Coordinates of N, CA, C and O and ligand atoms in Angstrom, one line a residue:
X21 N 122.1 140.9 42.8 CA 120.7 140.3 42.6 C 120.6 139.7 41.2 O 119.8 138.9 41.0
X22 N 121.3 140.3 40.3 CA 121.1 139.9 38.9 C 122.3 139.1 38.4 O 123.4 139.5 38.5
X23 N 122.0 137.8 38.0 CA 123.1 137.0 37.4 C 123.1 137.2 35.9 O 122.1 136.8 35.2
X24 N 124.1 137.8 35.4 CA 124.2 138.0 33.9 C 124.4 136.7 33.2 O 123.8 136.3 32.3
X25 N 125.5 136.0 33.6 CA 125.8 134.7 33.0 C 126.2 133.7 34.0 O 126.7 134.0 35.1
X26 N 126.0 132.5 33.7 CA 126.4 131.4 34.5 C 127.9 131.3 34.6 O 128.5 131.4 33.5
X27 N 128.5 131.2 35.7 CA 129.9 131.1 35.8 C 130.5 130.1 34.9 O 129.9 129.0 34.8
X28 N 131.6 130.4 34.2 CA 132.2 129.4 33.3 C 131.6 129.3 31.9 O 132.0 128.5 31.2
X29 N 130.6 130.2 31.6 CA 130.0 130.1 30.3 C 130.1 131.4 29.6 O 129.2 131.9 29.0
X30 N 131.4 131.9 29.6 CA 131.6 133.3 29.0 C 131.2 133.3 27.5 O 130.9 134.3 27.0
X31 N 131.4 132.1 26.8 CA 131.1 132.1 25.4 C 129.6 131.7 25.1 O 129.3 131.5 23.9
X32 N 128.8 131.5 26.1 CA 127.5 131.0 25.9 C 126.6 132.2 25.3 O 127.0 133.3 25.3
X33 N 125.5 131.8 24.7 CA 124.6 132.8 24.2 C 124.1 133.7 25.3 O 123.8 133.3 26.3
X34 N 124.1 135.0 25.0 CA 123.7 135.9 26.1 C 122.3 135.7 26.4 O 121.5 135.2 25.6
X35 N 121.9 135.8 27.7 CA 120.6 135.6 28.1 C 119.6 136.5 27.5 O 119.9 137.6 27.1
X36 N 118.4 136.0 27.2 CA 117.4 136.7 26.5 C 116.8 137.9 27.4 O 116.5 137.6 28.5
X37 N 116.7 139.0 26.8 CA 116.1 140.1 27.5 C 114.7 140.4 26.8 O 114.6 140.4 25.6
X38 N 113.7 140.5 27.6 CA 112.3 140.8 27.1 C 111.8 142.1 27.7 O 112.3 142.6 28.7
X39 N 110.8 142.7 27.1 CA 110.3 144.0 27.5 C 108.8 143.9 27.7 O 108.1 143.2 26.9
X40 N 108.3 144.5 28.7 CA 106.9 144.6 29.0 C 106.4 146.0 29.2 O 107.1 146.8 29.9
X41 N 105.2 146.3 28.7 CA 104.7 147.7 29.0 C 103.8 147.7 30.2 O 103.2 148.7 30.6
X42 N 103.6 146.5 30.9 CA 102.8 146.5 32.1 C 103.7 146.2 33.3 O 104.9 145.9 33.1
X43 N 103.1 146.3 34.5 CA 103.9 146.2 35.7 C 103.7 144.9 36.4 O 104.0 144.7 37.6
X44 N 103.1 143.9 35.7 CA 102.8 142.6 36.3 C 104.1 141.9 36.7 O 105.1 142.0 36.0
X45 N 104.0 141.3 37.9 CA 105.1 140.5 38.4 C 106.3 141.3 38.9 O 107.3 140.7 39.4
X46 N 106.2 142.6 38.9 CA 107.4 143.4 39.4 C 107.4 143.2 40.9 O 106.5 143.5 41.6
X47 N 108.6 142.8 41.4 CA 108.8 142.8 42.9 C 109.5 144.1 43.3 O 110.7 144.3 43.0
X48 N 108.7 145.0 43.8 CA 109.1 146.4 44.1 C 110.2 146.5 45.1 O 111.1 147.3 45.0
X49 N 110.2 145.6 46.1 CA 111.3 145.6 47.1 C 112.6 145.2 46.4 O 113.6 145.8 46.7
X50 N 112.5 144.1 45.6 CA 113.8 143.7 44.9 C 114.3 144.8 43.9 O 115.5 145.0 43.9
X51 N 113.3 145.4 43.2 CA 113.7 146.5 42.3 C 114.4 147.6 43.1 O 115.4 148.2 42.7
X52 N 113.7 148.0 44.2 CA 114.3 149.1 45.0 C 115.7 148.8 45.5 O 116.6 149.6 45.5
X53 N 115.9 147.5 45.9 CA 117.2 147.1 46.4 C 118.2 147.2 45.2 O 119.3 147.7 45.4
X54 N 117.8 146.7 44.0 CA 118.8 146.7 42.9 C 119.1 148.2 42.5 O 120.2 148.5 42.1
X55 N 118.1 149.1 42.6 CA 118.4 150.5 42.3 C 119.4 151.1 43.3 O 120.3 151.8 42.9
X56 N 119.2 150.7 44.5 CA 120.1 151.2 45.6 C 121.5 150.6 45.4 O 122.5 151.4 45.5
X57 N 121.6 149.4 45.0 CA 123.0 148.8 44.7 C 123.6 149.5 43.6 O 124.9 149.8 43.6
X58 N 122.9 150.0 42.6 CA 123.4 150.7 41.4 C 123.5 152.2 41.7 O 123.8 153.0 40.8
X59 N 123.2 152.6 43.0 CA 123.2 154.0 43.4 C 122.3 154.9 42.5 O 122.7 156.0 42.1
X60 N 121.2 154.3 42.2 CA 120.1 155.0 41.4 C 118.8 155.0 42.2 O 117.8 154.7 41.7
X61 N 119.0 155.4 43.5 CA 117.9 155.3 44.4 C 117.6 156.7 44.9 O 118.5 157.4 45.4
X62 N 116.4 157.2 44.7 CA 116.1 158.6 45.1 C 115.3 158.7 46.4 O 114.7 159.7 46.7
X63 N 115.2 157.6 47.2 CA 114.7 157.6 48.5 C 113.2 157.1 48.6 O 112.6 157.1 49.7
X64 N 112.6 156.7 47.5 CA 111.2 156.3 47.6 C 111.1 155.0 48.3 O 112.0 154.1 48.2
X65 N 110.1 154.8 49.1 CA 109.8 153.5 49.7 C 109.4 152.6 48.6 O 109.1 153.0 47.5
X66 N 109.3 151.3 48.9 CA 108.8 150.3 47.9 C 107.4 150.7 47.4 O 107.1 150.6 46.2
X67 N 106.6 151.2 48.3 CA 105.2 151.5 48.0 C 105.2 152.8 47.1 O 104.4 152.9 46.1
X68 N 106.1 153.8 47.4 CA 106.1 155.0 46.6 C 106.7 154.6 45.2 O 106.3 155.2 44.2
X69 N 107.6 153.7 45.2 CA 108.2 153.3 43.9 C 107.1 152.7 43.0 O 106.9 153.1 41.8
X70 N 106.3 151.8 43.6 CA 105.2 151.2 42.8 C 104.2 152.2 42.4 O 103.8 152.2 41.2
X71 N 103.9 153.1 43.3 CA 102.8 154.1 43.0 C 103.3 155.0 41.9 O 102.5 155.4 41.0
X72 N 104.5 155.4 41.9 CA 105.0 156.3 40.9 C 105.0 155.7 39.5 O 104.7 156.3 38.5
X73 N 105.3 154.4 39.4 CA 105.2 153.7 38.1 C 103.7 153.5 37.7 O 103.4 153.7 36.6
X74 N 102.9 153.1 38.7 CA 101.5 152.8 38.4 C 100.8 154.1 37.9 O 99.9 154.0 37.1
X75 N 101.2 155.2 38.4 CA 100.5 156.5 38.0 C 101.1 157.1 36.8 O 100.7 158.2 36.4
X76 N 102.0 156.4 36.1 CA 102.6 156.9 34.9 C 101.7 156.8 33.7 O 100.9 155.9 33.6
X77 N 102.0 157.6 32.7 CA 101.2 157.4 31.4 C 101.6 156.2 30.6 O 100.8 155.5 30.1
X78 N 102.9 155.9 30.7 CA 103.4 154.6 30.0 C 104.7 154.2 30.7 O 105.5 155.0 31.2
X79 N 104.9 152.9 30.8 CA 106.0 152.3 31.4 C 106.7 151.2 30.5 O 106.0 150.7 29.7
X80 N 107.9 151.0 30.7 CA 108.6 149.9 30.1 C 109.5 149.2 31.1 O 110.3 149.9 31.8
X81 N 109.4 147.9 31.2 CA 110.2 147.1 32.1 C 111.0 146.1 31.3 O 110.4 145.3 30.5
X82 N 112.3 146.0 31.5 CA 113.1 145.0 30.8 C 113.4 143.9 31.8 O 113.7 144.1 33.0
X83 N 113.2 142.7 31.3 CA 113.4 141.5 32.2 C 114.4 140.6 31.6 O 114.6 140.4 30.4
X84 N 115.1 139.9 32.6 CA 116.0 138.8 32.2 C 116.0 137.7 33.3 O 116.3 138.1 34.4
X85 N 115.7 136.5 32.9 CA 115.7 135.4 33.9 C 114.9 135.8 35.1 O 115.4 135.5 36.3
X86 N 113.7 136.3 35.0 CA 112.8 136.6 36.1 C 113.2 137.8 36.9 O 112.6 138.1 38.0
X87 N 114.2 138.6 36.5 CA 114.7 139.8 37.2 C 114.4 141.0 36.4 O 114.6 141.0 35.2
X88 N 114.0 142.1 37.0 CA 113.9 143.4 36.3 C 115.3 143.9 36.2 O 116.0 144.1 37.1
X89 N 115.7 144.1 34.9 CA 117.0 144.6 34.7 C 117.0 146.0 34.0 O 118.1 146.5 33.7
X90 N 115.8 146.6 33.8 CA 115.7 147.9 33.2 C 114.4 148.5 33.4 O 113.4 147.7 33.5
X91 N 114.3 149.8 33.6 CA 113.0 150.5 33.7 C 113.1 151.8 33.0 O 114.1 152.4 32.8
X92 N 111.9 152.3 32.5 CA 111.7 153.6 32.0 C 110.3 153.9 32.1 O 109.4 153.0 32.0
X93 N 109.9 155.2 32.3 CA 108.5 155.5 32.3 C 108.4 157.0 31.9 O 109.3 157.8 31.9
X94 N 107.1 157.3 31.5 CA 106.8 158.7 31.1 C 105.6 159.2 31.7 O 104.6 158.4 31.9
X95 N 105.6 160.5 32.1 CA 104.4 161.2 32.5 C 104.0 161.9 31.2 O 104.9 162.4 30.4
X96 N 102.7 162.1 31.0 CA 102.3 162.8 29.7 C 100.9 163.3 29.9 O 100.1 162.8 30.6
X97 N 100.6 164.4 29.1 CA 99.2 164.9 29.1 C 98.5 164.2 27.9 O 97.3 164.5 27.7
X98 N 99.1 163.3 27.2 CA 98.5 162.6 26.1 C 98.3 163.4 24.9 O 97.7 162.9 23.9
X99 N 98.7 164.6 24.8 CA 98.5 165.5 23.7 C 99.8 166.0 23.1 O 100.2 165.8 22.0
X100 N 100.6 166.8 24.0 CA 101.8 167.5 23.4 C 103.0 167.3 24.3 O 104.1 167.5 23.7
X101 N 102.9 167.1 25.6 CA 104.1 167.1 26.4 C 104.2 165.8 27.2 O 103.3 165.4 27.9
X102 N 105.4 165.3 27.2 CA 105.7 164.1 28.0 C 107.1 164.3 28.7 O 107.9 165.1 28.3
X103 N 107.2 163.6 29.8 CA 108.5 163.7 30.6 C 109.0 162.3 30.9 O 108.3 161.5 31.5
X104 N 110.2 162.1 30.4 CA 110.8 160.7 30.6 C 111.6 160.7 31.9 O 112.4 161.6 32.2
X105 N 111.4 159.6 32.6 CA 112.0 159.5 33.9 C 112.3 158.1 34.3 O 111.8 157.1 33.7
X106 N 113.1 157.9 35.4 CA 113.4 156.6 35.9 C 114.0 155.6 34.8 O 113.7 154.5 34.8
X107 N 114.9 156.2 34.0 CA 115.5 155.4 33.0 C 116.7 154.7 33.6 O 117.7 155.4 34.1
X108 N 116.7 153.4 33.7 CA 117.8 152.7 34.4 C 118.0 151.3 33.8 O 117.0 150.7 33.5
X109 N 119.2 151.0 33.5 CA 119.6 149.6 33.1 C 120.5 149.1 34.2 O 121.5 149.8 34.6
X110 N 120.3 147.9 34.7 CA 121.2 147.3 35.7 C 122.6 147.4 35.2 O 122.9 147.1 34.0
X111 N 123.5 147.7 36.1 CA 124.9 147.9 35.7 C 125.5 146.7 35.0 O 126.4 146.8 34.1
X112 N 124.9 145.5 35.3 CA 125.5 144.3 34.6 C 124.9 144.1 33.2 O 125.4 143.2 32.5
X113 N 124.0 145.0 32.8 CA 123.4 144.8 31.4 C 123.6 146.0 30.6 O 122.9 146.2 29.6
X114 N 124.5 146.9 31.0 CA 124.6 148.2 30.2 C 125.3 148.0 28.9 O 126.0 147.0 28.7
X115 N 125.2 148.9 28.0 CA 125.9 149.0 26.7 C 125.4 147.8 25.8 O 126.1 147.3 25.0
X116 N 124.1 147.4 26.0 CA 123.6 146.3 25.1 C 122.3 146.8 24.4 O 121.5 146.0 23.9
X117 N 122.0 148.1 24.5 CA 120.8 148.6 23.8 C 119.5 148.5 24.6 O 118.5 148.8 24.1
X118 N 119.6 148.2 25.9 CA 118.4 148.1 26.7 C 117.7 149.4 26.8 O 116.5 149.6 26.6
X119 N 118.4 150.5 27.2 CA 117.8 151.8 27.4 C 117.2 152.3 26.0 O 116.1 152.8 25.9
X120 N 118.0 152.1 25.0 CA 117.6 152.5 23.6 C 116.2 151.8 23.3 O 115.3 152.4 22.8
X121 N 116.1 150.5 23.6 CA 114.9 149.8 23.3 C 113.7 150.2 24.2 O 112.6 150.4 23.7
X122 N 114.0 150.5 25.4 CA 112.9 150.9 26.3 C 112.4 152.3 25.9 O 111.1 152.5 25.8
X123 N 113.3 153.2 25.5 CA 112.9 154.5 25.1 C 112.2 154.4 23.7 O 111.2 155.1 23.5
X124 N 112.6 153.5 22.8 CA 112.0 153.4 21.5 C 110.5 152.9 21.8 O 109.6 153.4 21.1
X125 N 110.3 152.0 22.7 CA 109.0 151.4 22.9 C 108.1 152.5 23.5 O 106.9 152.6 23.1
X126 N 108.6 153.3 24.4 CA 107.8 154.4 25.0 C 107.5 155.4 24.0 O 106.4 155.9 23.9
X127 N 108.5 155.7 23.1 CA 108.3 156.8 22.1 C 107.1 156.4 21.2 O 106.4 157.3 20.6
X128 N 107.0 155.1 20.9 CA 105.9 154.7 20.0 C 104.5 155.1 20.5 O 103.6 155.2 19.8
X129 N 104.4 155.3 21.9 CA 103.2 155.7 22.5 C 103.1 157.2 22.7 O 102.2 157.7 23.3
X130 N 104.0 158.0 22.1 CA 104.1 159.4 22.3 C 104.1 160.2 21.0 O 104.7 161.3 20.9
X131 N 103.5 159.6 20.0 CA 103.6 160.2 18.6 C 103.0 161.7 18.7 O 102.0 161.9 19.3
X132 N 103.8 162.6 18.1 CA 103.4 164.0 18.1 C 103.7 164.8 19.3 O 103.4 166.0 19.4
X133 N 104.3 164.1 20.3 CA 104.5 164.8 21.6 C 106.0 165.2 21.7 O 106.9 164.6 21.1
X134 N 106.2 166.2 22.5 CA 107.5 166.7 22.9 C 108.0 166.0 24.2 O 107.3 166.1 25.2
X135 N 109.1 165.3 24.1 CA 109.5 164.5 25.3 C 110.7 165.3 26.0 O 111.7 165.7 25.4
X136 N 110.5 165.6 27.2 CA 111.5 166.3 28.1 C 112.1 165.2 29.0 O 111.6 164.2 29.3
X137 N 113.3 165.6 29.4 CA 114.0 164.8 30.5 C 115.0 165.7 31.2 O 115.5 166.7 30.6
X138 N 115.5 165.2 32.3 CA 116.6 165.9 33.0 C 117.7 164.9 33.1 O 117.6 163.8 33.7
X139 N 118.8 165.2 32.4 CA 120.0 164.3 32.3 C 121.1 164.7 33.3 O 121.4 165.9 33.4
X140 N 121.7 163.8 34.0 CA 122.9 164.1 34.7 C 124.0 164.4 33.6 O 124.0 163.8 32.5
X141 N 125.0 165.2 34.0 CA 126.0 165.6 33.0 C 126.6 164.4 32.3 O 126.9 164.4 31.1
X142 N 126.8 163.3 33.1 CA 127.5 162.1 32.6 C 126.7 161.4 31.5 O 127.2 160.6 30.7
X143 N 125.4 161.7 31.4 CA 124.5 161.0 30.5 C 124.1 161.8 29.3 O 123.3 161.3 28.4
X144 N 124.6 163.0 29.2 CA 124.2 163.9 28.1 C 124.5 163.3 26.8 O 123.6 163.3 25.8
X145 N 125.7 162.7 26.6 CA 126.0 162.1 25.4 C 125.2 160.9 25.0 O 124.9 160.7 23.8
X146 N 124.8 160.2 26.0 CA 124.0 159.0 25.8 C 122.6 159.5 25.2 O 122.2 158.9 24.2
X147 N 122.0 160.5 25.8 CA 120.7 160.9 25.3 C 120.9 161.6 23.9 O 119.9 161.5 23.1
X148 N 122.0 162.3 23.7 CA 122.2 162.8 22.3 C 122.2 161.7 21.3 O 121.5 161.8 20.3
X149 N 122.8 160.6 21.7 CA 122.8 159.4 20.7 C 121.4 158.9 20.5 O 121.1 158.2 19.5
X150 N 120.5 159.1 21.5 CA 119.2 158.6 21.4 C 118.2 159.7 20.8 O 117.0 159.5 20.8
X151 N 118.8 160.7 20.3 CA 118.0 161.7 19.5 C 117.6 162.9 20.3 O 116.8 163.8 19.7
X152 N 118.0 163.1 21.5 CA 117.6 164.3 22.3 C 118.5 165.4 22.1 O 119.7 165.2 21.9
X153 N 118.0 166.6 22.3 CA 118.8 167.8 22.2 C 118.8 168.6 23.5 O 117.7 168.6 24.1
X154 N 119.9 169.2 23.8 CA 119.9 170.0 25.1 C 119.0 171.2 25.0 O 118.9 171.9 24.0
X155 N 118.3 171.4 26.1 CA 117.5 172.6 26.3 C 118.1 173.4 27.4 O 118.0 173.0 28.6
X156 N 118.8 174.5 27.2 CA 119.7 175.1 28.2 C 119.0 175.7 29.4 O 119.6 175.9 30.4
X157 N 117.7 176.0 29.3 CA 117.1 176.7 30.5 C 116.1 175.9 31.3 O 115.1 176.4 31.7
X158 N 116.4 174.6 31.4 CA 115.5 173.8 32.3 C 115.5 174.3 33.7 O 116.5 174.7 34.2
X159 N 114.3 174.3 34.3 CA 114.2 174.8 35.7 C 113.3 173.9 36.5 O 112.5 173.2 35.9
X160 N 113.5 173.9 37.8 CA 112.7 173.0 38.6 C 112.6 173.5 40.1 O 113.5 174.3 40.5
X161 N 111.6 173.1 40.8 CA 111.6 173.3 42.3 C 110.9 172.2 43.0 O 110.0 171.6 42.3
X162 N 111.2 172.0 44.2 CA 110.5 171.0 45.0 C 109.5 171.8 45.9 O 109.8 172.8 46.5
X163 N 108.2 171.3 45.9 CA 107.2 171.9 46.7 C 107.2 171.2 48.0 O 107.0 170.0 48.2
X164 N 107.4 172.0 49.1 CA 107.5 171.4 50.4 C 108.7 170.5 50.6 O 109.8 170.9 50.0
X165 N 108.6 169.4 51.3 CA 109.7 168.5 51.5 C 109.6 167.3 50.6 O 108.6 166.7 50.4
X166 N 110.8 167.0 50.0 CA 110.8 165.9 49.0 C 110.2 164.6 49.6 O 110.5 164.2 50.7
X167 N 109.3 164.0 48.8 CA 108.7 162.7 49.1 C 107.8 162.8 50.3 O 107.5 161.7 50.9
X168 N 107.4 164.0 50.8 CA 106.6 164.0 52.0 C 105.2 164.7 51.6 O 105.2 165.9 51.5
X169 N 104.2 163.9 51.4 CA 102.8 164.4 51.3 C 101.9 163.3 51.6 O 102.2 162.1 51.6
X170 N 100.6 163.7 51.9 CA 99.7 162.7 52.4 C 99.3 161.7 51.3 O 98.7 160.7 51.6
X171 N 99.6 162.0 50.0 CA 99.2 161.1 48.9 C 100.3 160.2 48.4 O 100.1 159.4 47.5
X172 N 101.5 160.4 49.0 CA 102.7 159.6 48.4 C 102.9 158.3 49.1 O 104.0 157.7 48.9
X173 N 102.0 157.8 49.8 CA 102.0 156.5 50.5 C 103.1 156.4 51.5 O 104.3 156.2 51.2
Ligands
COA14 C1 122.0 155.8 31.2 C2 121.6 154.3 31.1 C3 120.1 154.1 31.4 C4 122.0 153.8 29.7 O1 121.5 152.4 29.6 P1 122.1 151.4 28.6 O2 121.1 150.3 28.5 O3 123.5 151.0 28.9 O4 122.1 152.2 27.2 P2 122.2 151.6 25.8 O5 123.0 150.4 25.7 O6 120.8 151.5 25.2 O7 122.9 152.8 25.0 C5 122.3 153.9 24.4 C6 123.3 154.7 23.6 O8 124.2 155.3 24.5 C7 125.5 154.9 24.4 N1 126.1 154.7 25.7 C8 125.5 153.9 26.7 N2 126.3 154.0 27.8 C9 127.4 154.8 27.5 C10 128.5 155.2 28.2 N3 128.7 154.8 29.5 N4 129.4 156.0 27.5 C11 129.2 156.4 26.2 N5 128.1 156.0 25.5 C12 127.2 155.2 26.1 C13 125.4 153.6 23.6 O9 126.6 153.3 22.8 C14 124.2 153.8 22.8 O10 124.5 154.6 21.6 P3 124.6 153.8 20.2 O11 123.4 153.0 20.0 O12 124.7 155.0 19.2 O13 125.9 153.1 20.2 C15 122.5 153.4 32.1 O14 123.8 153.8 32.0 C16 122.0 153.7 33.5 O15 121.1 153.0 34.0 N6 122.7 154.6 34.3 C17 122.4 154.8 35.7 C18 121.0 155.5 35.8 C19 121.0 156.8 35.1 O16 121.9 157.6 35.2 N7 119.9 157.0 34.3 C20 119.6 158.2 33.6 C21 119.0 159.3 34.4 S1 119.2 160.8 33.5

């Protein structure tokens, strides 16, 4: 879905990446498709995906040539605790600082707060590089059945 470079222009200037803190113009079906292609799909419908972003404390969306190529969002009480989630960079745009920039922008809105996240083992080193430290006793549980409740659209 995402064209990184025009064929035959390997030495061309890399396409511009821009960042938005609002969700205007996001095509949720296209984003859900691209998440699935990248195997970063947790089963949300397009409507659930949109609702989970819309209900967040802060969001960051990275764009390139009219396509969403990165996302990150935080849940927060606005005082002391925040949870970073849905950090994704399209596989064609990785290792260019997109996640670093999205997290930097979100962090600007979390001054004085403690940011938590759950990292896959493969990503621990990436988050270390972004200033996070491991918390050895993270715990979680799912209430009822995953993604099944009357409010989740
Ligand atoms: C994890 C992910 C969001 C990183 O996105 P990204 O835009 O490529 O990350 P950045 O380019 O901003 O890199 C951030 C730092 O991590 C490092 N890094 C990124 N990918 C790396 C990799 N595969 N191996 C080692 N280091 C890596 C970068 O070098 C950078 O550190 P530096 O600035 O000190 O050099 C991306 O790989 C992704 O979307 N993965 C699939 C979804 C996922 O697992 N999300 C996280 C859920 S916990």
